[in-house]
XYZ file of C-alpha atoms in Angstrom:
774
model
C 71.798 77.314 71.742
C 72.104 74.134 73.913
C 75.644 72.414 73.999
C 75.128 68.743 72.830
C 78.138 67.660 74.790
C 76.830 69.090 78.153
C 76.218 66.692 80.965
C 72.529 65.931 80.956
C 72.463 66.163 84.722
C 73.680 69.669 84.695
C 76.723 68.786 86.698
C 80.374 68.319 85.943
C 82.024 68.256 82.582
C 80.309 67.142 79.556
C 81.355 64.604 77.008
C 85.103 65.036 76.130
C 85.281 67.181 79.025
C 88.268 66.702 81.621
C 88.019 66.257 85.336
C 90.547 66.149 88.279
C 89.952 64.248 91.373
C 90.690 61.278 93.614
C 90.327 57.639 92.770
C 87.889 55.650 95.006
C 88.625 51.947 94.131
C 86.255 49.107 94.242
C 87.002 45.571 95.376
C 85.644 44.235 91.911
C 88.383 46.082 90.074
C 86.710 49.204 88.746
C 86.585 52.623 90.394
C 85.171 56.093 90.617
C 86.852 59.434 90.335
C 85.588 61.729 93.018
C 85.936 65.280 91.417
C 87.584 67.877 93.436
C 84.835 70.338 92.481
C 82.134 68.139 94.037
C 80.244 67.338 90.696
C 79.081 63.800 89.622
C 81.475 60.957 90.217
C 83.093 59.415 86.998
C 82.930 55.645 86.410
C 86.379 54.227 85.475
C 86.504 50.627 84.169
C 88.971 47.958 85.365
C 91.065 48.436 82.348
C 91.524 52.188 83.250
C 92.248 51.466 86.889
C 95.073 48.817 86.077
C 97.838 51.316 86.315
C 96.392 53.302 89.323
C 95.486 52.614 92.837
C 92.906 53.769 95.348
C 93.638 57.259 96.720
C 95.650 58.455 93.616
C 94.880 61.826 92.250
C 94.009 61.695 88.509
C 92.908 63.713 85.558
C 90.400 61.980 83.366
C 88.491 62.671 80.384
C 84.817 61.998 79.748
C 84.518 59.479 76.950
C 80.779 58.336 77.245
C 77.542 58.776 79.071
C 75.266 55.821 79.987
C 71.464 55.871 79.613
C 71.144 57.735 82.822
C 73.628 60.397 82.059
C 76.254 59.103 84.261
C 79.869 59.787 82.879
C 82.591 57.300 82.137
C 86.091 58.333 81.782
C 89.489 57.517 80.506
C 92.614 58.315 82.659
C 94.823 60.944 81.008
C 97.260 61.773 83.646
C 98.335 60.485 87.165
C 98.646 63.836 89.244
C 99.777 62.458 92.550
C 100.320 58.922 93.884
C 99.098 58.318 97.512
C 102.192 58.146 99.529
C 101.578 55.960 102.541
C 102.409 52.180 103.678
C 99.698 49.694 102.715
C 98.643 46.902 105.318
C 98.113 43.345 104.125
C 99.210 39.868 104.733
C 102.463 38.508 103.341
C 102.001 35.479 101.215
C 104.242 33.026 99.329
C 102.687 31.540 96.293
C 104.621 29.295 93.932
C 107.976 30.889 95.185
C 106.734 34.470 94.768
C 106.322 36.821 97.724
C 103.372 39.138 97.479
C 101.271 41.239 99.977
C 97.440 41.084 99.525
C 96.267 44.529 100.828
C 93.778 44.660 103.808
C 91.818 47.448 101.909
C 90.261 45.617 99.022
C 89.676 48.986 97.331
C 93.550 48.633 96.200
C 92.424 46.344 93.636
C 95.718 44.356 93.118
C 98.261 42.492 95.107
C 101.743 43.940 95.646
C 104.839 42.051 94.599
C 107.761 41.836 97.137
C 111.270 40.774 96.110
C 112.729 38.232 98.323
C 115.303 40.622 99.886
C 112.317 43.063 100.721
C 110.525 40.871 103.148
C 112.674 42.092 106.022
C 112.259 39.488 108.868
C 108.625 38.724 108.025
C 107.200 35.141 107.457
C 104.512 33.961 105.326
C 100.956 34.759 106.914
C 101.991 37.759 108.987
C 100.530 41.094 108.800
C 103.057 43.619 107.499
C 103.197 47.311 106.279
C 104.590 47.619 102.768
C 105.941 50.538 100.954
C 105.687 50.844 97.274
C 108.969 51.112 95.360
C 107.452 50.758 91.892
C 104.020 51.839 91.130
C 101.626 49.715 89.027
C 101.672 50.215 85.228
C 99.462 48.716 82.323
C 101.705 45.717 82.061
C 102.978 45.127 85.655
C 101.814 44.892 89.270
C 103.104 47.282 91.906
C 106.311 46.415 93.716
C 107.157 47.175 97.349
C 109.202 46.268 100.377
C 108.161 45.465 103.922
C 108.656 48.247 106.411
C 107.002 47.067 109.419
C 105.847 43.764 110.858
C 102.696 43.864 112.795
C 102.483 40.287 113.772
C 100.129 37.243 113.334
C 96.679 37.770 112.131
C 95.257 36.134 115.397
C 97.438 38.187 117.796
C 95.232 40.141 120.445
C 94.563 43.673 119.356
C 95.714 42.899 115.652
C 92.437 44.126 114.287
C 93.169 47.531 115.847
C 96.608 47.740 114.605
C 95.361 47.211 111.213
C 92.452 49.625 111.418
C 94.609 52.613 112.567
C 96.927 52.171 109.615
C 94.218 51.305 107.115
C 92.361 54.402 107.834
C 95.432 56.664 108.380
C 94.497 57.166 112.045
C 97.430 59.034 113.794
C 98.285 56.707 116.760
C 101.679 57.841 117.912
C 102.305 61.345 119.538
C 105.333 63.262 118.295
C 108.406 63.427 120.446
C 107.696 67.176 120.873
C 104.262 66.463 122.236
C 105.374 63.852 124.561
C 108.174 66.280 125.943
C 105.731 68.980 126.337
C 103.273 66.657 128.154
C 106.068 65.425 130.420
C 106.707 69.155 131.620
C 103.147 69.771 132.680
C 102.724 69.817 136.440
C 101.161 66.947 138.251
C 98.887 69.192 140.359
C 97.330 72.485 140.183
C 99.463 75.584 141.000
C 98.591 78.840 142.678
C 99.021 80.777 139.403
C 96.455 78.410 137.818
C 93.764 79.734 140.062
C 93.855 83.225 139.278
C 90.841 85.027 137.843
C 88.698 81.812 138.410
C 85.496 81.360 140.482
C 86.018 78.994 143.412
C 83.513 76.260 143.126
C 85.229 73.620 145.113
C 82.379 73.657 147.902
C 79.671 73.083 145.308
C 78.562 69.399 145.131
C 79.376 68.869 141.417
C 79.460 65.192 140.487
C 80.378 63.259 137.308
C 77.924 60.690 135.818
C 79.483 58.328 133.274
C 79.558 54.696 132.131
C 81.226 51.919 134.192
C 84.104 51.694 131.728
C 84.850 55.568 131.395
C 88.286 56.638 132.216
C 88.224 60.386 131.356
C 85.675 62.631 133.052
C 85.279 65.894 131.156
C 81.797 67.087 132.585
C 80.286 67.486 135.994
C 76.838 68.712 136.989
C 74.939 70.281 139.779
C 71.498 71.586 140.361
C 69.399 73.314 143.061
C 66.030 75.023 143.262
C 66.043 78.637 142.554
C 63.569 81.609 143.137
C 64.031 85.142 142.670
C 61.760 88.290 142.568
C 58.180 88.854 142.941
C 55.182 89.452 140.940
C 55.337 89.445 137.213
C 59.121 89.363 137.310
C 59.369 86.527 139.711
C 61.290 83.462 138.567
C 60.967 79.885 139.732
C 62.944 77.019 138.546
C 66.473 75.591 138.963
C 70.068 76.659 138.877
C 72.043 74.314 136.637
C 75.672 74.205 136.639
C 77.465 72.385 133.819
C 81.412 72.330 134.429
C 83.484 71.163 131.488
C 87.334 70.389 131.732
C 89.426 73.560 130.862
C 91.638 71.879 128.236
C 92.349 75.348 126.560
C 94.477 76.165 129.708
C 97.002 73.590 128.684
C 96.658 73.149 125.109
C 97.740 76.598 123.563
C 97.613 77.295 119.811
C 100.682 76.577 117.824
C 102.412 74.343 120.429
C 103.189 70.659 119.767
C 100.082 69.514 122.056
C 97.770 71.471 119.772
C 99.259 70.394 116.538
C 98.957 66.707 117.319
C 95.246 67.356 118.672
C 94.198 69.091 115.493
C 95.765 66.340 113.383
C 93.654 63.761 115.160
C 90.737 66.040 115.658
C 88.926 63.323 117.745
C 89.643 60.477 119.996
C 88.883 57.102 118.424
C 87.208 54.277 120.532
C 87.684 50.637 119.923
C 86.543 47.758 122.022
C 89.140 47.555 124.971
C 91.288 50.498 123.578
C 91.138 54.118 122.875
C 93.370 56.238 120.595
C 93.157 59.608 122.596
C 93.303 63.063 120.985
C 95.455 64.171 123.951
C 98.170 62.328 125.850
C 97.169 60.355 128.921
C 98.681 62.885 131.356
C 95.850 65.364 130.126
C 93.044 62.995 129.123
C 93.148 60.932 132.307
C 95.093 63.342 134.504
C 94.975 67.112 134.674
C 92.129 67.519 132.531
C 89.912 64.623 133.832
C 87.531 65.683 136.551
C 88.435 62.849 138.861
C 86.729 62.859 142.249
C 88.228 64.820 145.164
C 90.833 66.460 143.025
C 90.918 70.180 142.221
C 90.531 70.769 138.518
C 90.175 73.827 136.125
C 86.974 74.160 134.316
C 84.659 76.241 132.186
C 81.247 76.579 133.601
C 77.939 77.167 131.993
C 75.775 78.520 134.799
C 72.040 78.327 133.778
C 68.779 79.376 135.246
C 66.059 76.844 133.850
C 62.370 77.725 134.401
C 59.776 75.261 135.341
C 58.636 75.151 131.753
C 62.191 73.868 130.751
C 63.332 77.139 129.032
C 66.774 78.548 129.840
C 65.887 82.002 131.065
C 69.523 83.244 131.617
C 73.018 82.028 131.493
C 76.695 82.993 131.870
C 80.084 81.514 131.231
C 83.167 81.752 133.491
C 86.402 79.838 134.261
C 86.293 78.117 137.626
C 88.149 75.647 139.910
C 86.137 72.714 141.053
C 86.368 69.516 142.940
C 84.112 66.650 142.002
C 82.150 65.434 144.967
C 81.601 61.882 143.544
C 82.076 59.671 140.463
C 78.714 58.170 139.672
C 77.849 55.583 137.082
C 74.618 55.760 135.002
C 73.498 52.538 136.576
C 74.080 53.728 140.079
C 72.275 56.906 139.506
C 69.167 55.259 137.858
C 69.052 52.854 140.985
C 68.940 55.798 143.380
C 66.271 57.785 141.270
C 64.231 54.516 141.343
C 64.465 53.959 145.084
C 65.736 56.803 147.340
C 65.779 54.409 150.347
C 67.739 51.697 148.722
C 71.322 50.551 149.295
C 72.833 52.787 146.606
C 71.069 55.815 148.075
C 72.274 54.829 151.358
C 75.978 54.993 150.463
C 75.462 58.560 148.924
C 72.930 59.946 151.357
C 74.327 63.523 151.188
C 74.115 63.882 147.376
C 70.773 62.195 146.916
C 68.877 65.505 147.291
C 70.948 67.031 144.466
C 70.327 64.117 142.129
C 66.781 64.508 142.693
C 67.032 68.164 141.706
C 68.939 67.177 138.496
C 66.095 64.667 137.736
C 63.572 67.447 138.255
C 65.279 69.837 135.893
C 65.707 66.992 133.328
C 61.927 66.369 133.246
C 61.453 70.058 132.652
C 63.973 70.070 129.909
C 62.496 66.942 128.372
C 58.981 68.365 128.279
C 60.335 71.545 126.554
C 62.074 69.204 124.008
C 58.642 67.661 123.213
C 57.088 71.222 122.785
C 60.015 72.061 120.537
C 59.335 69.083 118.342
C 62.776 67.667 118.451
C 63.232 64.273 116.918
C 63.716 61.447 119.439
C 63.988 57.858 117.925
C 64.389 55.074 120.377
C 67.172 52.784 118.923
C 68.872 49.872 120.184
C 72.566 50.280 120.828
C 74.828 47.415 121.604
C 77.969 46.842 123.559
C 80.817 44.446 122.815
C 82.242 42.614 125.795
C 85.547 40.977 125.033
C 87.526 38.501 126.888
C 91.461 38.850 127.990
C 92.440 37.975 124.457
C 90.460 40.756 122.813
C 87.889 38.425 121.330
C 84.163 38.723 121.748
C 82.760 37.249 124.711
C 79.193 38.549 124.219
C 77.292 41.319 122.550
C 74.708 42.816 124.974
C 72.133 45.674 124.249
C 73.041 48.999 125.951
C 70.098 50.190 127.839
C 69.316 53.831 128.123
C 67.850 54.925 131.411
C 66.942 58.254 133.016
C 70.505 58.841 134.157
C 71.761 58.865 130.428
C 68.933 61.160 129.452
C 69.614 63.498 132.416
C 73.154 64.025 131.364
C 72.201 64.307 127.646
C 69.674 67.178 128.474
C 72.127 68.940 130.648
C 74.860 68.838 127.850
C 72.380 69.982 125.129
C 71.428 72.949 127.277
C 75.028 74.003 127.588
C 75.728 73.391 123.996
C 72.878 75.627 122.956
C 73.911 78.382 125.407
C 77.407 78.461 124.063
C 76.095 78.738 120.401
C 73.676 81.610 121.509
C 76.722 83.351 123.421
C 79.018 83.093 120.196
C 76.407 84.161 117.760
C 75.012 86.915 119.671
C 78.611 88.248 119.916
C 78.879 87.941 116.142
C 82.217 86.022 116.377
C 83.361 83.227 114.051
C 83.266 79.629 115.319
C 82.403 76.022 114.626
C 78.816 75.080 114.757
C 77.456 71.583 114.769
C 75.105 71.713 111.784
C 72.430 68.993 110.904
C 70.292 69.929 107.849
C 67.000 68.459 106.894
C 66.380 66.247 103.879
C 67.568 67.093 100.586
C 64.888 67.537 97.770
C 65.701 63.944 96.436
C 65.585 62.349 99.875
C 62.356 64.218 100.694
C 60.517 62.966 97.593
C 61.520 59.439 98.124
C 60.375 59.690 101.731
C 56.944 61.147 100.563
C 56.546 58.421 98.016
C 57.363 55.837 100.599
C 54.955 57.063 103.238
C 52.274 57.337 100.536
C 53.020 53.712 99.415
C 52.089 52.530 102.894
C 48.834 54.440 103.148
C 49.920 56.247 106.139
C 47.631 59.292 106.509
C 50.491 61.656 107.509
C 53.227 62.878 105.405
C 55.982 65.531 105.189
C 55.646 68.932 103.559
C 57.835 70.489 100.927
C 59.559 72.420 103.713
C 59.421 69.799 106.448
C 60.076 70.533 110.186
C 61.336 68.308 112.899
C 58.077 68.239 114.470
C 56.494 66.423 111.524
C 59.261 63.659 111.668
C 58.452 63.255 115.340
C 54.723 63.074 114.804
C 55.099 60.501 112.238
C 57.437 58.375 114.565
C 54.950 58.651 117.513
C 51.895 57.799 115.269
C 53.620 54.648 113.886
C 55.428 53.309 116.895
C 52.878 50.586 117.495
C 52.922 49.329 113.805
C 54.409 46.040 113.000
C 56.572 47.602 110.417
C 57.455 50.707 112.828
C 61.078 49.673 112.698
C 61.026 50.107 108.849
C 59.315 53.290 108.890
C 61.717 54.841 111.710
C 64.776 53.697 109.698
C 63.525 55.354 106.430
C 62.907 58.562 108.461
C 66.541 58.429 109.796
C 67.948 57.790 106.408
C 66.163 60.600 104.757
C 68.061 63.164 106.938
C 71.597 64.491 106.271
C 74.731 63.704 108.333
C 75.717 66.278 110.790
C 78.838 68.282 110.236
C 81.127 70.882 111.644
C 81.002 74.240 109.757
C 81.598 77.911 110.296
C 78.282 78.776 108.740
C 75.234 78.186 111.145
C 72.353 76.462 109.491
C 70.817 75.195 112.715
C 70.323 71.546 113.974
C 67.410 69.865 112.281
C 67.097 66.921 114.450
C 67.397 68.633 117.725
C 65.140 71.530 116.516
C 67.684 74.131 117.642
C 68.299 77.310 115.724
C 71.964 77.328 116.576
C 74.015 74.529 118.289
C 77.719 73.947 118.995
C 79.839 71.251 120.627
C 81.041 72.661 124.135
C 80.947 69.765 126.478
C 83.879 67.323 125.425
C 87.091 69.180 124.572
C 89.201 66.173 125.909
C 88.131 64.043 123.008
C 86.755 66.703 120.349
C 88.847 69.363 118.749
C 85.866 71.565 117.926
C 84.895 71.826 121.459
C 88.485 73.052 122.386
C 87.991 75.666 119.681
C 84.676 76.694 121.125
C 86.342 77.072 124.544
C 88.928 79.333 123.014
C 86.381 81.690 121.541
C 84.217 81.856 124.618
C 87.337 82.678 126.759
C 88.336 85.505 124.421
C 84.857 86.910 124.429
C 84.861 86.991 128.209
C 88.103 89.123 128.139
C 86.724 91.343 125.385
C 89.120 89.904 122.752
C 88.700 88.000 119.544
C 90.143 84.620 118.641
C 91.967 84.308 115.407
C 92.703 80.798 113.973
C 96.284 79.856 113.650
C 97.526 79.918 110.008
C 99.100 76.378 110.542
C 95.619 75.018 110.638
C 95.471 75.457 106.895
C 98.334 72.968 106.387
C 96.037 70.076 105.931
C 95.037 67.937 102.760
C 91.637 68.895 101.161
C 88.937 66.939 102.869
C 87.196 64.324 100.692
C 83.979 65.079 98.795
C 80.945 63.454 100.151
C 77.787 62.239 97.966
C 75.267 64.716 97.954
C 77.375 67.595 99.171
C 79.297 70.487 97.575
C 83.014 70.066 97.475
C 84.855 70.997 100.783
C 86.914 74.142 100.764
C 90.485 73.951 99.435
C 92.775 74.969 102.383
C 95.216 76.594 99.976
C 92.562 79.009 98.942
C 91.193 80.137 102.308
C 91.908 83.927 102.347
C 89.709 85.263 105.170
C 88.660 84.129 108.548
C 85.182 82.908 107.597
C 86.845 80.581 104.808
C 89.486 79.268 107.498
C 86.750 78.192 109.751
C 85.131 76.433 106.970
C 88.428 74.414 106.320
C 88.768 73.663 109.811
C 85.210 72.494 109.992
C 85.733 70.148 106.850
C 88.946 68.783 108.440
C 87.153 67.841 111.742
C 84.186 66.441 110.007
C 86.379 64.302 107.796
C 88.414 62.975 110.687
C 85.159 62.280 112.757
C 84.032 59.966 109.771
C 87.421 58.467 109.581
C 87.228 57.628 113.343
C 83.667 56.001 112.716
C 84.937 53.892 109.836
C 87.901 52.677 111.764
C 85.671 51.771 114.716
C 83.093 50.093 112.511
C 86.013 47.947 110.824
C 87.195 46.826 114.000
C 83.866 45.850 115.122
C 83.074 43.998 111.816
C 86.313 42.082 112.112
C 85.505 40.982 115.740
C 81.890 39.963 114.694
C 83.284 37.847 111.800
C 85.715 36.175 114.108
C 82.942 35.567 116.663
C 80.616 34.024 113.915
C 83.379 31.860 112.495
C 82.913 29.510 115.351
C 79.227 29.252 114.738
C 79.217 27.977 111.023
C 76.179 25.931 110.359
C 74.169 27.117 113.396
C 70.654 28.433 113.059
C 69.308 31.600 114.556
C 66.091 33.707 114.593
C 66.532 37.169 113.154
C 64.920 40.317 111.826
C 65.418 41.877 108.245
C 67.250 45.052 109.154
C 67.671 46.332 105.484
C 66.437 45.393 102.036
C 68.553 45.923 98.861
C 68.318 44.832 95.199
C 70.835 41.899 95.880
C 69.438 40.353 99.067
C 68.415 40.900 102.668
C 70.462 42.145 105.791
C 69.405 40.113 108.732
C 70.161 41.008 112.465
C 70.251 37.945 114.774
C 68.092 38.400 117.880
C 70.419 36.568 120.242
C 73.715 37.737 119.128
C 73.093 41.247 117.584
C 75.180 40.426 114.673
C 74.144 41.367 110.986
C 74.689 39.325 107.849
C 73.485 39.062 104.304
C 71.022 36.548 102.679
C 71.948 36.843 99.186
C 68.986 36.987 96.731
C 70.023 33.622 95.274
C 69.216 31.953 98.715
C 65.542 33.107 98.794
C 64.605 30.058 96.491
C 64.265 29.285 92.814
C 62.239 32.379 91.867
C 62.901 35.850 90.350
C 62.612 38.585 92.921
C 61.886 42.246 91.996
C 63.166 45.099 94.287
C 60.548 47.749 94.902
C 62.597 50.942 95.810
C 59.565 52.846 96.949
C 58.348 50.168 99.425
C 61.967 48.961 100.223
C 61.017 45.277 99.753
C 61.669 42.266 97.431
C 58.743 40.657 95.996
C 58.519 37.199 94.063
C 57.007 37.649 90.770
C 55.402 34.172 90.642
C 54.388 33.570 94.337
C 54.028 37.303 95.388
C 56.066 36.506 98.596
C 57.507 39.732 99.943
C 60.498 40.466 102.200
C 60.638 43.816 103.830
C 62.480 45.443 106.692
C 61.067 43.893 109.866
C 60.405 40.501 108.394
C 61.041 37.727 110.931
C 63.311 34.760 109.585
C 65.109 31.761 110.523
C 68.716 31.708 109.071
C 71.901 29.656 109.071
C 75.304 30.944 109.225
C 76.630 29.697 105.913
C 79.765 31.692 105.312
C 82.224 34.071 107.126
C 84.737 36.216 105.046
C 87.230 37.636 107.556
C 89.300 39.576 105.212
C 86.127 41.025 103.581
C 84.265 41.551 106.959
C 81.203 39.815 105.518
C 78.808 37.270 107.076
C 76.544 35.341 104.789
C 73.286 33.661 105.932
C 71.196 30.969 104.207
C 67.337 31.437 104.597
C 66.160 28.278 106.539
C 62.436 29.272 106.882
C 60.229 31.965 108.468
C 58.530 30.110 111.406
C 55.143 31.068 112.875
C 56.948 32.378 115.970
C 59.657 34.232 113.808
C 57.234 35.888 111.405
C 56.043 39.461 111.716
C 52.449 40.217 110.791
C 51.422 42.582 108.024
C 54.018 44.282 105.818
C 56.808 43.539 108.158
C 56.736 40.002 107.400
C 57.283 37.702 104.416
C 53.710 37.155 103.114
C 52.080 35.923 99.962
C 49.743 38.442 98.466
C 47.229 38.486 95.607
C 46.406 41.969 94.307
C 47.439 45.289 95.610
C 49.182 45.033 99.029
C 47.793 47.008 101.898
C 49.505 48.984 104.690
C 47.480 47.090 107.367
C 47.823 43.506 108.443
C 44.917 41.613 107.135
C 42.477 39.970 109.652
C 43.637 36.337 110.275
C 41.122 33.438 110.641
C 43.955 30.998 110.786
C 47.834 31.023 111.111
C 49.220 32.131 107.771
C 51.593 29.745 105.885
C 55.202 30.219 105.844
C 57.116 31.169 102.859
C 58.575 27.677 102.649
C 55.112 26.060 102.902
C 54.006 28.338 100.179
C 56.771 27.423 97.898
C 56.152 23.796 98.479
C 52.537 24.206 97.516
C 53.466 26.006 94.338
C 55.827 22.989 93.586
C 53.175 20.396 94.357
C 50.786 22.200 92.076
C 53.285 22.341 89.229
C 53.650 18.484 89.672
C 49.934 17.922 89.590
C 49.628 20.133 86.275
C 52.346 18.123 84.696
C 50.753 14.707 85.603
C 47.357 15.995 84.321
C 48.836 16.963 81.087
C 50.324 13.558 80.604
C 46.882 11.955 81.248
C 45.356 14.211 78.613
C 48.042 13.158 76.040
C 47.570 9.494 76.913
C 43.822 9.565 76.190
C 44.293 11.478 72.877
C 47.264 9.271 71.676
C 46.940 5.887 73.351
C 49.476 4.086 70.971
C 52.099 6.631 71.315
C 51.625 6.817 75.088
C 52.003 3.083 75.434
C 55.263 3.216 73.370
C 56.687 5.836 75.537
C 55.713 4.098 78.761
C 57.423 0.873 77.328
C 60.602 2.849 76.783
C 60.615 4.315 80.410
C 60.097 0.784 81.666
C 62.990 -0.713 79.678
C 65.184 2.243 80.795
C 64.457 1.776 84.454
C 65.196 -2.205 83.951
C 68.508 -1.353 82.428
C 69.482 0.941 85.192
C 68.687 -1.850 87.821
C 70.433 -4.870 86.041
C 73.977 -4.110 87.107
C 72.887 -3.749 90.832
C 71.301 -7.270 90.585
C 74.334 -8.849 88.871
C 76.995 -7.536 91.523
C 76.372 -10.211 94.312
C 76.772 -13.030 91.736
C 80.310 -11.745 90.804
C 81.189 -11.520 94.566
C 80.163 -15.139 95.087
């Protein structure tokens, strides 16, 4: 018999059931309980969240279900308060000191007694520690424990972000002491049992602003054997800094590195995973300096397949530090000035380019997804403010290094998997059934002759991307393809990498800045010596990673009883910290962009609609590469309906449509620095700024088509169309008045006399005013 109180979705507790989880607050006052068991989130009204704060662990009871079966709860018990200082601005309002939290999800301001402000002044950014939690009838109370400075101080946005997102930014005293004891140069004992590759012309290729160099590459033609067993291709060496030689399990360096799990990159500043002595010194493959490394030595055939590989520890000396721009210039002109400066190394770069083309061809045959997206780089001035935002152009040098790293990563995955050893895999799964259905409906609505199957492959995605790349709405289609796929994670269970079309994939190539890579190095080293690597039990002393939408709950560290479960805990920890680093970086970039646009209020820019939601359009400016929102109320006096399948807004009366890729002209109307939000006002969509077909803002009558209609004349803009509609309305009103006058002439004459008398009364004071002045 069916339980009437069960959840209609089949997930989570039913009506009157109890759930434990973590509160995720909302800036509007309400919140959501994220259940520990990974089931459906529970909505909590603003009344229920008044006595709790974002990050608290709660027990709630499901008190009702809405029409769609979504649960709403009532707080029964506060299981744990989140214990960490909060960041905000100290304000003095009507003689009362309070701190407005930087994280709007906190929901309420914190009162500070006069003796608790330390030496802070009004307007400064401070860290406040709660002394009294909120209750149903009172606000939280706290005291200032750290004064960060003025909001406009250079680098303040980074100081706020690292505390707002709990990014560890200070190494422990034990870690600094251990780092100080490390030698400045390699010792004879360090070279034991290593292959000496110092005479091999390995080089590093990185960006102009790179400071740590964790990979070096070398390539040469290779032939072996005769007849059917003959091999022809290249020998490709990828040498990676041997961080595991210095960072041992259980030591302070390892403890701090695991807590951070990754380096965090901000404009003009990096929060490194390892102290500078390692990240920029002993472990950085600086030119002409002996360095320890782990080498992946591969044989790549002419068709781009890796026919054989081996791993071994080595000592190397980088023969040069190249930049991507420099290598691209040399490959484009081997007789140019850049090539003349590096004459001895040019042949090796040409060999690297040859093996890259072979690997790229194999990538195409494999069906790996390769979307060309525009990445941007923020250029700051000496005060840490944005000077300009420029597109980051990918050239053959970028792709060359990428393909070499991909090859080494797949070899490490194959080596570990064939040895049947536990490790961390980089897993990227295909679309969930819900996202797959959404994408299938979307492609069908556009009339595209291609679709994805019920069990899609990467090749299907790549074929759609290639077939639609010349369409005016290509950007919109590719965006939907990307959104349909899941986020890549670290896990101890190999499920393959969907985007790259690899059956197994690990991260091996960046142990200076990623902890999973360091673990993979340790596993490979143990396998080379016939041993097995066992995770340190201290790795389980971490909080449970937060549950992500659409995914099962991450493993509970306290319940990890065997080796496989421990690797799952470590993978969840590294994945969560990777997302934390991304969120902190995006927060800083958003703050800088808001500050950048605050000086451009009222200016007009051309832009492209980058996303469409039920509440408006997100527009990216062409010249500045900054994104803002055009709220739906700024689109004119009309009701717009959001089409989730087509991802567009459509006016019910005029039929005007706005979809991703539409070209518009906007004005910067508002900048909210605290909320990290930029608002635009739609000015017009000019002829030069309007994309044809579905990508633009168009007026339609009847069923919209996936193709752009044939044009005999320039189409009207949205503003012109609206003006026409308004004029038509005025004409209809005038015609109606004429009809009434013809049917009721006496009544019409009386109404006209009243209107004339009213106009005369309004004008009378204006005429009398000059006589009074005389």
